PDB file of C-alpha atoms in Angstrom:
ATOM      1  CA  UNK A   1      25.571  74.760 -22.549  1.00 68.00           C
ATOM      2  CA  UNK A   2      24.952  74.004 -26.250  1.00 68.00           C
ATOM      3  CA  UNK A   3      21.813  76.524 -27.399  1.00 91.00           C
ATOM      4  CA  UNK A   4      19.870  76.796 -30.657  1.00 96.00           C
ATOM      5  CA  UNK A   5      17.238  80.002 -30.565  1.00 96.00           C
ATOM      6  CA  UNK A   6      15.152  81.252 -32.267  1.00 96.00           C
ATOM      7  CA  UNK A   7      13.097  84.743 -33.345  1.00 91.00           C
ATOM      8  CA  UNK A   8       9.886  84.140 -32.004  1.00 92.00           C
ATOM      9  CA  UNK A   9       7.730  81.605 -29.957  1.00 94.00           C
ATOM     10  CA  UNK A  10       4.354  82.553 -31.137  1.00 96.00           C
ATOM     11  CA  UNK A  11       3.218  84.513 -34.108  1.00 97.00           C
ATOM     12  CA  UNK A  12       0.017  85.535 -35.776  1.00 98.00           C
ATOM     13  CA  UNK A  13       0.235  86.593 -39.260  1.00 97.00           C
ATOM     14  CA  UNK A  14      -2.141  87.235 -41.989  1.00 98.00           C
ATOM     15  CA  UNK A  15      -3.121  85.318 -45.319  1.00 98.00           C
ATOM     16  CA  UNK A  16      -0.109  86.183 -47.975  1.00 97.00           C
ATOM     17  CA  UNK A  17       2.035  87.472 -45.694  1.00 97.00           C
ATOM     18  CA  UNK A  18       5.301  86.992 -45.914  1.00 97.00           C
ATOM     19  CA  UNK A  19       6.934  85.636 -42.808  1.00 97.00           C
ATOM     20  CA  UNK A  20      10.857  85.283 -42.074  1.00 97.00           C
ATOM     21  CA  UNK A  21      11.598  82.424 -39.038  1.00 98.00           C
ATOM     22  CA  UNK A  22      15.029  83.053 -37.969  1.00 97.00           C
ATOM     23  CA  UNK A  23      17.772  80.037 -36.079  1.00 97.00           C
ATOM     24  CA  UNK A  24      20.879  80.989 -34.707  1.00 98.00           C
ATOM     25  CA  UNK A  25      22.480  77.842 -32.907  1.00 96.00           C
ATOM     26  CA  UNK A  26      26.471  79.087 -31.273  1.00 95.00           C
ATOM     27  CA  UNK A  27      27.425  75.174 -30.945  1.00 90.00           C
ATOM     28  CA  UNK A  28      29.527  76.263 -34.632  1.00 92.00           C
ATOM     29  CA  UNK A  29      27.724  73.564 -36.383  1.00 92.00           C
ATOM     30  CA  UNK A  30      27.397  72.858 -40.270  1.00 92.00           C
ATOM     31  CA  UNK A  31      23.907  71.348 -40.343  1.00 92.00           C
ATOM     32  CA  UNK A  32      20.638  72.980 -40.004  1.00 95.00           C
ATOM     33  CA  UNK A  33      17.353  71.572 -39.796  1.00 96.00           C
ATOM     34  CA  UNK A  34      13.706  73.324 -40.454  1.00 98.00           C
ATOM     35  CA  UNK A  35      10.661  70.810 -39.217  1.00 97.00           C
ATOM     36  CA  UNK A  36       6.966  71.274 -38.817  1.00 96.00           C
ATOM     37  CA  UNK A  37       5.280  69.552 -36.151  1.00 95.00           C
ATOM     38  CA  UNK A  38       1.623  69.040 -36.064  1.00 92.00           C
ATOM     39  CA  UNK A  39      -0.734  66.650 -34.336  1.00 86.00           C
ATOM     40  CA  UNK A  40      -0.770  63.222 -35.726  1.00 81.00           C
ATOM     41  CA  UNK A  41       1.861  63.944 -38.263  1.00 84.00           C
ATOM     42  CA  UNK A  42       4.853  64.260 -36.233  1.00 85.00           C
ATOM     43  CA  UNK A  43       7.683  66.204 -37.246  1.00 91.00           C
ATOM     44  CA  UNK A  44       8.489  66.547 -41.009  1.00 93.00           C
ATOM     45  CA  UNK A  45      11.357  68.090 -42.318  1.00 94.00           C
ATOM     46  CA  UNK A  46      11.166  70.825 -44.488  1.00 97.00           C
ATOM     47  CA  UNK A  47      14.741  72.000 -45.713  1.00 96.00           C
ATOM     48  CA  UNK A  48      17.775  71.510 -44.553  1.00 94.00           C
ATOM     49  CA  UNK A  49      21.367  72.677 -44.723  1.00 95.00           C
ATOM     50  CA  UNK A  50      25.229  71.754 -45.089  1.00 90.00           C
ATOM     51  CA  UNK A  51      26.659  74.373 -45.256  1.00 91.00           C
ATOM     52  CA  UNK A  52      26.699  78.015 -45.658  1.00 94.00           C
ATOM     53  CA  UNK A  53      24.490  78.699 -48.654  1.00 91.00           C
ATOM     54  CA  UNK A  54      23.641  75.234 -49.014  1.00 92.00           C
ATOM     55  CA  UNK A  55      20.157  73.662 -49.228  1.00 94.00           C
ATOM     56  CA  UNK A  56      18.712  70.633 -49.907  1.00 93.00           C
ATOM     57  CA  UNK A  57      14.672  70.040 -50.088  1.00 95.00           C
ATOM     58  CA  UNK A  58      13.434  67.647 -47.329  1.00 93.00           C
ATOM     59  CA  UNK A  59       9.801  66.252 -47.598  1.00 91.00           C
ATOM     60  CA  UNK A  60       7.593  68.493 -47.555  1.00 96.00           C
ATOM     61  CA  UNK A  61       8.588  71.480 -48.938  1.00 97.00           C
ATOM     62  CA  UNK A  62       6.797  72.926 -51.188  1.00 97.00           C
ATOM     63  CA  UNK A  63       5.567  77.349 -49.756  1.00 97.00           C
ATOM     64  CA  UNK A  64       8.907  77.442 -48.202  1.00 98.00           C
ATOM     65  CA  UNK A  65      12.263  78.785 -49.386  1.00 98.00           C
ATOM     66  CA  UNK A  66      15.397  78.940 -47.096  1.00 98.00           C
ATOM     67  CA  UNK A  67      18.279  81.268 -46.616  1.00 97.00           C
ATOM     68  CA  UNK A  68      22.278  80.326 -44.666  1.00 97.00           C
ATOM     69  CA  UNK A  69      24.199  83.435 -45.613  1.00 96.00           C
ATOM     70  CA  UNK A  70      25.582  82.746 -42.309  1.00 96.00           C
ATOM     71  CA  UNK A  71      27.437  79.022 -40.886  1.00 96.00           C
ATOM     72  CA  UNK A  72      25.193  80.215 -37.405  1.00 97.00           C
ATOM     73  CA  UNK A  73      22.027  81.259 -39.254  1.00 97.00           C
ATOM     74  CA  UNK A  74      19.198  79.336 -40.805  1.00 98.00           C
ATOM     75  CA  UNK A  75      16.286  81.204 -41.647  1.00 98.00           C
ATOM     76  CA  UNK A  76      13.310  79.519 -43.179  1.00 98.00           C
ATOM     77  CA  UNK A  77      10.726  82.417 -44.999  1.00 98.00           C
ATOM     78  CA  UNK A  78       7.104  81.878 -46.638  1.00 98.00           C
ATOM     79  CA  UNK A  79       6.826  83.524 -49.441  1.00 95.00           C
ATOM     80  CA  UNK A  80       2.963  83.740 -48.546  1.00 97.00           C
ATOM     81  CA  UNK A  81       2.015  82.648 -45.935  1.00 98.00           C
ATOM     82  CA  UNK A  82      -1.183  80.442 -45.746  1.00 98.00           C
ATOM     83  CA  UNK A  83      -3.920  79.383 -43.317  1.00 98.00           C
ATOM     84  CA  UNK A  84      -2.259  75.254 -43.774  1.00 97.00           C
ATOM     85  CA  UNK A  85       0.985  76.268 -42.704  1.00 98.00           C
ATOM     86  CA  UNK A  86      -0.401  77.165 -39.080  1.00 98.00           C
ATOM     87  CA  UNK A  87       2.189  75.015 -37.412  1.00 97.00           C
ATOM     88  CA  UNK A  88       5.391  74.424 -35.080  1.00 97.00           C
ATOM     89  CA  UNK A  89       7.642  75.034 -36.163  1.00 98.00           C
ATOM     90  CA  UNK A  90      10.949  73.812 -34.713  1.00 98.00           C
ATOM     91  CA  UNK A  91      15.127  74.764 -36.172  1.00 98.00           C
ATOM     92  CA  UNK A  92      17.666  72.240 -35.537  1.00 96.00           C
ATOM     93  CA  UNK A  93      21.127  71.506 -35.550  1.00 94.00           C
ATOM     94  CA  UNK A  94      24.017  69.026 -35.659  1.00 90.00           C
ATOM     95  CA  UNK A  95      27.816  68.723 -36.500  1.00 86.00           C
ATOM     96  CA  UNK A  96      29.189  66.501 -39.429  1.00 79.00           C
ATOM     97  CA  UNK A  97      29.661  63.225 -39.740  1.00 63.00           C
ATOM     98  CA  UNK A  98      25.947  62.073 -39.952  1.00 52.00           C
ATOM     99  CA  UNK A  99      25.351  60.291 -37.300  1.00 61.00           C
ATOM    100  CA  UNK A 100      25.000  62.834 -34.245  1.00 67.00           C
ATOM    101  CA  UNK A 101      22.369  64.046 -32.013  1.00 85.00           C
ATOM    102  CA  UNK A 102      20.130  66.879 -33.422  1.00 91.00           C
ATOM    103  CA  UNK A 103      20.141  69.784 -30.977  1.00 93.00           C
ATOM    104  CA  UNK A 104      16.454  71.807 -31.396  1.00 96.00           C
ATOM    105  CA  UNK A 105      14.985  74.901 -30.694  1.00 96.00           C
ATOM    106  CA  UNK A 106      12.205  76.065 -28.515  1.00 95.00           C
ATOM    107  CA  UNK A 107       9.984  76.122 -31.166  1.00 96.00           C
ATOM    108  CA  UNK A 108       7.942  78.939 -33.243  1.00 97.00           C
ATOM    109  CA  UNK A 109       4.326  78.131 -32.848  1.00 96.00           C
ATOM    110  CA  UNK A 110       2.636  80.384 -36.281  1.00 98.00           C
ATOM    111  CA  UNK A 111      -0.768  81.025 -36.658  1.00 98.00           C
ATOM    112  CA  UNK A 112      -1.588  82.264 -40.471  1.00 98.00           C
ATOM    113  CA  UNK A 113      -5.714  83.736 -40.242  1.00 97.00           C
TER     114      UNK A 113
ATOM    115  CA  UNK B   1      12.944  54.859 -47.743  1.00 68.00           C
ATOM    116  CA  UNK B   2      12.408  55.107 -43.858  1.00 75.00           C
ATOM    117  CA  UNK B   3       9.595  54.965 -41.973  1.00 78.00           C
ATOM    118  CA  UNK B   4       9.412  55.015 -37.862  1.00 84.00           C
ATOM    119  CA  UNK B   5       5.982  54.434 -35.765  1.00 77.00           C
ATOM    120  CA  UNK B   6       5.453  53.848 -32.542  1.00 67.00           C
ATOM    121  CA  UNK B   7       3.275  50.861 -30.813  1.00 68.00           C
ATOM    122  CA  UNK B   8       1.178  53.077 -28.491  1.00 82.00           C
ATOM    123  CA  UNK B   9      -0.026  57.272 -29.547  1.00 87.00           C
ATOM    124  CA  UNK B  10      -0.204  57.485 -25.222  1.00 91.00           C
ATOM    125  CA  UNK B  11       1.035  55.487 -22.240  1.00 93.00           C
ATOM    126  CA  UNK B  12      -0.216  56.228 -18.770  1.00 95.00           C
ATOM    127  CA  UNK B  13       1.621  54.243 -15.681  1.00 96.00           C
ATOM    128  CA  UNK B  14       2.074  54.970 -12.224  1.00 97.00           C
ATOM    129  CA  UNK B  15       5.095  57.341  -9.892  1.00 97.00           C
ATOM    130  CA  UNK B  16       7.821  55.286  -9.481  1.00 97.00           C
ATOM    131  CA  UNK B  17       6.753  52.001 -11.839  1.00 97.00           C
ATOM    132  CA  UNK B  18       8.483  51.443 -14.729  1.00 97.00           C
ATOM    133  CA  UNK B  19       7.788  52.938 -18.464  1.00 97.00           C
ATOM    134  CA  UNK B  20       8.625  51.105 -21.709  1.00 96.00           C
ATOM    135  CA  UNK B  21       8.123  53.272 -25.009  1.00 96.00           C
ATOM    136  CA  UNK B  22       8.387  51.180 -28.066  1.00 95.00           C
ATOM    137  CA  UNK B  23       9.283  52.789 -31.679  1.00 94.00           C
ATOM    138  CA  UNK B  24       9.557  50.221 -35.527  1.00 94.00           C
ATOM    139  CA  UNK B  25      11.496  51.234 -38.014  1.00 93.00           C
ATOM    140  CA  UNK B  26      11.490  49.955 -41.794  1.00 91.00           C
ATOM    141  CA  UNK B  27      15.071  49.965 -42.758  1.00 88.00           C
ATOM    142  CA  UNK B  28      17.355  47.251 -41.995  1.00 86.00           C
ATOM    143  CA  UNK B  29      19.900  50.196 -43.407  1.00 85.00           C
ATOM    144  CA  UNK B  30      19.692  52.563 -40.487  1.00 88.00           C
ATOM    145  CA  UNK B  31      22.074  52.526 -38.396  1.00 88.00           C
ATOM    146  CA  UNK B  32      21.891  55.034 -35.655  1.00 91.00           C
ATOM    147  CA  UNK B  33      18.615  55.190 -33.243  1.00 94.00           C
ATOM    148  CA  UNK B  34      17.781  58.429 -30.876  1.00 94.00           C
ATOM    149  CA  UNK B  35      15.317  59.164 -28.197  1.00 96.00           C
ATOM    150  CA  UNK B  36      14.038  62.386 -27.958  1.00 96.00           C
ATOM    151  CA  UNK B  37      11.748  64.081 -24.454  1.00 97.00           C
ATOM    152  CA  UNK B  38       9.605  66.994 -25.698  1.00 96.00           C
ATOM    153  CA  UNK B  39       7.719  68.529 -23.233  1.00 94.00           C
ATOM    154  CA  UNK B  40       4.249  71.063 -23.284  1.00 90.00           C
ATOM    155  CA  UNK B  41       5.760  74.139 -25.028  1.00 86.00           C
ATOM    156  CA  UNK B  42       9.229  73.324 -25.574  1.00 90.00           C
ATOM    157  CA  UNK B  43      11.785  72.053 -28.480  1.00 93.00           C
ATOM    158  CA  UNK B  44      12.640  68.257 -28.543  1.00 95.00           C
ATOM    159  CA  UNK B  45      14.862  67.070 -25.756  1.00 94.00           C
ATOM    160  CA  UNK B  46      18.277  64.253 -26.407  1.00 93.00           C
ATOM    161  CA  UNK B  47      17.700  61.840 -23.951  1.00 95.00           C
ATOM    162  CA  UNK B  48      20.023  58.924 -25.121  1.00 95.00           C
ATOM    163  CA  UNK B  49      21.352  57.682 -28.027  1.00 94.00           C
ATOM    164  CA  UNK B  50      22.492  53.958 -30.065  1.00 95.00           C
ATOM    165  CA  UNK B  51      24.327  52.695 -32.775  1.00 92.00           C
ATOM    166  CA  UNK B  52      23.364  49.707 -34.720  1.00 92.00           C
ATOM    167  CA  UNK B  53      26.519  47.940 -33.917  1.00 93.00           C
ATOM    168  CA  UNK B  54      24.783  47.676 -30.101  1.00 95.00           C
ATOM    169  CA  UNK B  55      22.038  46.114 -28.523  1.00 97.00           C
ATOM    170  CA  UNK B  56      22.114  48.020 -24.934  1.00 97.00           C
ATOM    171  CA  UNK B  57      23.064  51.290 -24.131  1.00 97.00           C
ATOM    172  CA  UNK B  58      22.263  52.957 -20.604  1.00 97.00           C
ATOM    173  CA  UNK B  59      22.029  56.368 -19.167  1.00 94.00           C
ATOM    174  CA  UNK B  60      20.431  57.514 -15.741  1.00 93.00           C
ATOM    175  CA  UNK B  61      17.248  55.884 -15.208  1.00 96.00           C
ATOM    176  CA  UNK B  62      17.046  55.671 -18.672  1.00 98.00           C
ATOM    177  CA  UNK B  63      17.084  52.241 -21.269  1.00 98.00           C
ATOM    178  CA  UNK B  64      17.465  51.849 -24.845  1.00 97.00           C
ATOM    179  CA  UNK B  65      17.274  48.686 -26.357  1.00 97.00           C
ATOM    180  CA  UNK B  66      17.940  47.772 -30.326  1.00 97.00           C
ATOM    181  CA  UNK B  67      16.855  44.669 -31.357  1.00 96.00           C
ATOM    182  CA  UNK B  68      18.181  44.461 -35.668  1.00 94.00           C
ATOM    183  CA  UNK B  69      15.811  41.362 -36.069  1.00 94.00           C
ATOM    184  CA  UNK B  70      13.116  42.480 -36.036  1.00 94.00           C
ATOM    185  CA  UNK B  71      13.556  46.556 -36.558  1.00 95.00           C
ATOM    186  CA  UNK B  72      12.144  47.013 -32.786  1.00 95.00           C
ATOM    187  CA  UNK B  73      13.811  49.809 -30.702  1.00 95.00           C
ATOM    188  CA  UNK B  74      12.122  50.446 -26.795  1.00 96.00           C
ATOM    189  CA  UNK B  75      13.062  53.311 -24.139  1.00 97.00           C
ATOM    190  CA  UNK B  76      13.020  52.107 -20.790  1.00 98.00           C
ATOM    191  CA  UNK B  77      12.197  54.543 -18.008  1.00 98.00           C
ATOM    192  CA  UNK B  78      12.642  53.371 -14.686  1.00 97.00           C
ATOM    193  CA  UNK B  79      11.409  54.576 -11.263  1.00 97.00           C
ATOM    194  CA  UNK B  80       8.676  57.022 -13.103  1.00 97.00           C
ATOM    195  CA  UNK B  81       8.830  60.011 -11.675  1.00 96.00           C
ATOM    196  CA  UNK B  82       6.484  63.082 -12.373  1.00 95.00           C
ATOM    197  CA  UNK B  83       8.908  64.999 -14.361  1.00 95.00           C
ATOM    198  CA  UNK B  84       8.806  62.426 -16.488  1.00 97.00           C
ATOM    199  CA  UNK B  85       5.425  63.201 -17.839  1.00 97.00           C
ATOM    200  CA  UNK B  86       5.974  64.092 -21.897  1.00 96.00           C
ATOM    201  CA  UNK B  87       5.476  63.111 -25.303  1.00 95.00           C
ATOM    202  CA  UNK B  88       9.009  60.687 -25.987  1.00 95.00           C
ATOM    203  CA  UNK B  89       9.645  60.237 -30.122  1.00 92.00           C
ATOM    204  CA  UNK B  90      12.167  57.917 -31.726  1.00 93.00           C
ATOM    205  CA  UNK B  91      14.252  59.426 -34.658  1.00 93.00           C
ATOM    206  CA  UNK B  92      16.757  57.184 -36.940  1.00 91.00           C
ATOM    207  CA  UNK B  93      18.970  57.618 -39.270  1.00 87.00           C
ATOM    208  CA  UNK B  94      20.810  56.047 -42.194  1.00 76.00           C
ATOM    209  CA  UNK B  95      24.583  56.319 -42.938  1.00 68.00           C
ATOM    210  CA  UNK B  96      25.384  58.781 -45.433  1.00 66.00           C
ATOM    211  CA  UNK B  97      21.804  60.567 -45.726  1.00 68.00           C
ATOM    212  CA  UNK B  98      23.860  63.741 -44.558  1.00 67.00           C
ATOM    213  CA  UNK B  99      22.701  63.591 -40.593  1.00 75.00           C
ATOM    214  CA  UNK B 100      18.927  63.577 -41.288  1.00 84.00           C
ATOM    215  CA  UNK B 101      16.558  61.641 -39.040  1.00 89.00           C
ATOM    216  CA  UNK B 102      13.238  59.891 -39.676  1.00 89.00           C
ATOM    217  CA  UNK B 103      10.769  60.660 -36.263  1.00 90.00           C
ATOM    218  CA  UNK B 104       7.885  58.609 -35.080  1.00 88.00           C
ATOM    219  CA  UNK B 105       4.514  60.380 -33.874  1.00 86.00           C
ATOM    220  CA  UNK B 106       5.397  60.538 -31.127  1.00 90.00           C
ATOM    221  CA  UNK B 107       3.945  58.534 -27.284  1.00 93.00           C
ATOM    222  CA  UNK B 108       2.685  61.002 -24.671  1.00 94.00           C
ATOM    223  CA  UNK B 109       3.440  59.611 -21.455  1.00 96.00           C
ATOM    224  CA  UNK B 110       1.439  60.337 -17.905  1.00 96.00           C
ATOM    225  CA  UNK B 111       2.503  59.571 -14.881  1.00 96.00           C
ATOM    226  CA  UNK B 112       0.235  59.716 -12.108  1.00 93.00           C
ATOM    227  CA  UNK B 113       0.946  60.543  -8.747  1.00 89.00           C
TER     228      UNK B 113
END
């Protein structure tokens, strides 16, 4: 059974803190994605990665960075958390070919106070 | 680019009735379409997909219809059950975009017993 896991379900951080969100997939997928989900705005792509050490900006990369040192792990980093980064963060993965479905993790609800 | 919209943010149906959830997309180059279901507190789950060379695809109690002429996609759920209550998203991708998906904002389906 395919599985995408995220390091935390709920996280509370203070403004200015550095925040790490971890995502691990066990399907040997090449592609990994980070989204944020906000009411009324749907899922918005932050960053994605096609391969180890490769990354591409999505639609809303400002204030975020990513790291992919191993194929199965994709990390999202908030260098200095701000209150407008309070959101649900979803990680997903897919295989190459470009037409395969993305598998999602359970999400991390981040609150920045 | 591509934009994806849903016709109704909410839909309420009686248990046992059929549900139809609609989605519109803008880019005629879009060639792969997916429906996801997201239950409260969980990540989106794949329901069914369809490629642009098809008009209809059926799964267990679900059917996806694709009308490329008017750029319209629909998800039909037969004999809707309380367990179908969730938010449903359509997602669209374009060939050679590296597996990136563009998501609609979601329709919240409520099933009345």
